[in-house]
Amino acid sequence: TALGATETVTWKHFATTGDAIAELKKNGCKIISIEQAENAIMLNEFNPATVEKFAIVFGNEVEGVSQEIISTSDIVIEIPQYGMKHSLNISVAAAIVLWEMVRS
């Protein structure tokens, strides 16, 4: 997050990602994880207009999103990548996904 963002953006702390997901689902959010996983939808093939309210889960560059969280996700999206490297810095991944969702 950007410095000072906590002063202008509503946020809430959860002890675990699972706790956050449980509350989001209770409030009607679809959970979208960004990860290379079996049956993932490619980002360029995802239509965000088909999901009314959603929350996006990003993992870190080394460990990604845990299998536990992937299993509780409603949708898993993969960022298409070419070449030998198959991970992106979290800020780059977030920028790509958020831009694509706004653009779509």
C-alpha positions as protocol buffer text, in pm:
chain_id: "A"
residue {
  index: 1
  type: THR
  ca { x: 0 y: 0 z: 0 }
}
residue {
  index: 2
  type: ALA
  ca { x: 104 y: 359 z: -40 }
}
residue {
  index: 3
  type: LEU
  ca { x: 222 y: 557 z: 260 }
}
residue {
  index: 4
  type: GLY
  ca { x: -73 y: 729 z: 423 }
}
residue {
  index: 5
  type: ALA
  ca { x: -332 y: 514 z: 243 }
}
residue {
  index: 6
  type: THR
  ca { x: -466 y: 396 z: 578 }
}
residue {
  index: 7
  type: GLU
  ca { x: -578 y: 755 z: 638 }
}
residue {
  index: 8
  type: THR
  ca { x: -801 y: 767 z: 329 }
}
residue {
  index: 9
  type: VAL
  ca { x: -901 y: 407 z: 255 }
}
residue {
  index: 10
  type: THR
  ca { x: -1133 y: 207 z: 477 }
}
residue {
  index: 11
  type: TRP
  ca { x: -956 y: -109 z: 595 }
}
residue {
  index: 12
  type: LYS
  ca { x: -986 y: -384 z: 851 }
}
residue {
  index: 13
  type: HIS
  ca { x: -726 y: -620 z: 999 }
}
residue {
  index: 14
  type: PHE
  ca { x: -785 y: -997 z: 1012 }
}
residue {
  index: 15
  type: ALA
  ca { x: -571 y: -1253 z: 1194 }
}
residue {
  index: 16
  type: THR
  ca { x: -567 y: -1479 z: 888 }
}
residue {
  index: 17
  type: THR
  ca { x: -649 y: -1464 z: 520 }
}
residue {
  index: 18
  type: GLY
  ca { x: -908 y: -1737 z: 581 }
}
residue {
  index: 19
  type: ASP
  ca { x: -1086 y: -1515 z: 835 }
}
residue {
  index: 20
  type: ALA
  ca { x: -1098 y: -1229 z: 584 }
}
residue {
  index: 21
  type: ILE
  ca { x: -1233 y: -1457 z: 312 }
}
residue {
  index: 22
  type: ALA
  ca { x: -1502 y: -1597 z: 542 }
}
residue {
  index: 23
  type: GLU
  ca { x: -1630 y: -1247 z: 618 }
}
residue {
  index: 24
  type: LEU
  ca { x: -1612 y: -1139 z: 254 }
}
residue {
  index: 25
  type: LYS
  ca { x: -1811 y: -1445 z: 145 }
}
residue {
  index: 26
  type: LYS
  ca { x: -2065 y: -1379 z: 421 }
}
residue {
  index: 27
  type: ASN
  ca { x: -2108 y: -1032 z: 270 }
}
residue {
  index: 28
  type: GLY
  ca { x: -2171 y: -1170 z: -79 }
}
residue {
  index: 29
  type: CYS
  ca { x: -1825 y: -1131 z: -233 }
}
residue {
  index: 30
  type: LYS
  ca { x: -1686 y: -1377 z: -482 }
}
residue {
  index: 31
  type: ILE
  ca { x: -1322 y: -1457 z: -403 }
}
residue {
  index: 32
  type: ILE
  ca { x: -1079 y: -1433 z: -694 }
}
residue {
  index: 33
  type: SER
  ca { x: -726 y: -1561 z: -638 }
}
residue {
  index: 34
  type: ILE
  ca { x: -445 y: -1467 z: -873 }
}
residue {
  index: 35
  type: GLU
  ca { x: -228 y: -1775 z: -915 }
}
residue {
  index: 36
  type: GLN
  ca { x: -96 y: -2033 z: -1159 }
}
residue {
  index: 37
  type: ALA
  ca { x: -324 y: -2323 z: -1077 }
}
residue {
  index: 38
  type: GLU
  ca { x: -509 y: -2607 z: -1240 }
}
residue {
  index: 39
  type: ASN
  ca { x: -830 y: -2487 z: -1407 }
}
residue {
  index: 40
  type: ALA
  ca { x: -732 y: -2120 z: -1372 }
}
residue {
  index: 41
  type: ILE
  ca { x: -890 y: -1875 z: -1617 }
}
residue {
  index: 42
  type: MET
  ca { x: -641 y: -1666 z: -1814 }
}
residue {
  index: 43
  type: LEU
  ca { x: -669 y: -1299 z: -1721 }
}
residue {
  index: 44
  type: ASN
  ca { x: -734 y: -1195 z: -2081 }
}
residue {
  index: 45
  type: GLU
  ca { x: -1031 y: -1438 z: -2092 }
}
residue {
  index: 46
  type: PHE
  ca { x: -1193 y: -1323 z: -1767 }
}
residue {
  index: 47
  type: ASN
  ca { x: -1495 y: -1094 z: -1784 }
}
residue {
  index: 48
  type: PRO
  ca { x: -1533 y: -907 z: -1454 }
}
residue {
  index: 49
  type: ALA
  ca { x: -1882 y: -793 z: -1554 }
}
residue {
  index: 50
  type: THR
  ca { x: -2004 y: -1148 z: -1486 }
}
residue {
  index: 51
  type: VAL
  ca { x: -1923 y: -1111 z: -1115 }
}
residue {
  index: 52
  type: GLU
  ca { x: -2106 y: -837 z: -925 }
}
residue {
  index: 53
  type: LYS
  ca { x: -1899 y: -805 z: -611 }
}
residue {
  index: 54
  type: PHE
  ca { x: -1555 y: -958 z: -569 }
}
residue {
  index: 55
  type: ALA
  ca { x: -1236 y: -949 z: -367 }
}
residue {
  index: 56
  type: ILE
  ca { x: -897 y: -1025 z: -519 }
}
residue {
  index: 57
  type: VAL
  ca { x: -634 y: -1230 z: -334 }
}
residue {
  index: 58
  type: PHE
  ca { x: -267 y: -1193 z: -428 }
}
residue {
  index: 59
  type: GLY
  ca { x: 19 y: -1399 z: -288 }
}
residue {
  index: 60
  type: ASN
  ca { x: 383 y: -1309 z: -259 }
}
residue {
  index: 61
  type: GLU
  ca { x: 634 y: -1375 z: -536 }
}
residue {
  index: 62
  type: VAL
  ca { x: 798 y: -1674 z: -368 }
}
residue {
  index: 63
  type: GLU
  ca { x: 507 y: -1868 z: -215 }
}
residue {
  index: 64
  type: GLY
  ca { x: 207 y: -1736 z: -407 }
}
residue {
  index: 65
  type: VAL
  ca { x: -148 y: -1799 z: -284 }
}
residue {
  index: 66
  type: SER
  ca { x: -173 y: -2104 z: -57 }
}
residue {
  index: 67
  type: GLN
  ca { x: -362 y: -2412 z: -172 }
}
residue {
  index: 68
  type: GLU
  ca { x: -600 y: -2365 z: 121 }
}
residue {
  index: 69
  type: ILE
  ca { x: -700 y: -2021 z: -10 }
}
residue {
  index: 70
  type: ILE
  ca { x: -715 y: -2141 z: -372 }
}
residue {
  index: 71
  type: SER
  ca { x: -953 y: -2415 z: -260 }
}
residue {
  index: 72
  type: THR
  ca { x: -1187 y: -2162 z: -98 }
}
residue {
  index: 73
  type: SER
  ca { x: -1175 y: -1927 z: -397 }
}
residue {
  index: 74
  type: ASP
  ca { x: -1467 y: -1900 z: -634 }
}
residue {
  index: 75
  type: ILE
  ca { x: -1243 y: -1813 z: -929 }
}
residue {
  index: 76
  type: VAL
  ca { x: -869 y: -1849 z: -993 }
}
residue {
  index: 77
  type: ILE
  ca { x: -713 y: -1624 z: -1254 }
}
residue {
  index: 78
  type: GLU
  ca { x: -369 y: -1665 z: -1408 }
}
residue {
  index: 79
  type: ILE
  ca { x: -168 y: -1384 z: -1564 }
}
residue {
  index: 80
  type: PRO
  ca { x: -37 y: -1513 z: -1899 }
}
residue {
  index: 81
  type: GLN
  ca { x: 343 y: -1518 z: -1896 }
}
residue {
  index: 82
  type: TYR
  ca { x: 585 y: -1618 z: -2167 }
}
residue {
  index: 83
  type: GLY
  ca { x: 948 y: -1721 z: -2151 }
}
residue {
  index: 84
  type: MET
  ca { x: 1138 y: -1884 z: -1868 }
}
residue {
  index: 85
  type: LYS
  ca { x: 1029 y: -1671 z: -1572 }
}
residue {
  index: 86
  type: HIS
  ca { x: 688 y: -1754 z: -1425 }
}
residue {
  index: 87
  type: SER
  ca { x: 644 y: -1517 z: -1133 }
}
residue {
  index: 88
  type: LEU
  ca { x: 592 y: -1145 z: -1099 }
}
residue {
  index: 89
  type: ASN
  ca { x: 656 y: -897 z: -822 }
}
residue {
  index: 90
  type: ILE
  ca { x: 333 y: -837 z: -627 }
}
residue {
  index: 91
  type: SER
  ca { x: 313 y: -470 z: -726 }
}
residue {
  index: 92
  type: VAL
  ca { x: 350 y: -562 z: -1095 }
}
residue {
  index: 93
  type: ALA
  ca { x: 94 y: -844 z: -1071 }
}
residue {
  index: 94
  type: ALA
  ca { x: -155 y: -620 z: -890 }
}
residue {
  index: 95
  type: ALA
  ca { x: -110 y: -340 z: -1143 }
}
residue {
  index: 96
  type: ILE
  ca { x: -166 y: -577 z: -1436 }
}
residue {
  index: 97
  type: VAL
  ca { x: -476 y: -739 z: -1285 }
}
residue {
  index: 98
  type: LEU
  ca { x: -636 y: -417 z: -1160 }
}
residue {
  index: 99
  type: TRP
  ca { x: -574 y: -236 z: -1489 }
}
residue {
  index: 100
  type: GLU
  ca { x: -723 y: -526 z: -1687 }
}
residue {
  index: 101
  type: MET
  ca { x: -1030 y: -530 z: -1463 }
}
residue {
  index: 102
  type: VAL
  ca { x: -1083 y: -156 z: -1497 }
}
residue {
  index: 103
  type: ARG
  ca { x: -1020 y: -172 z: -1873 }
}
residue {
  index: 104
  type: SER
  ca { x: -1268 y: -457 z: -1915 }
}
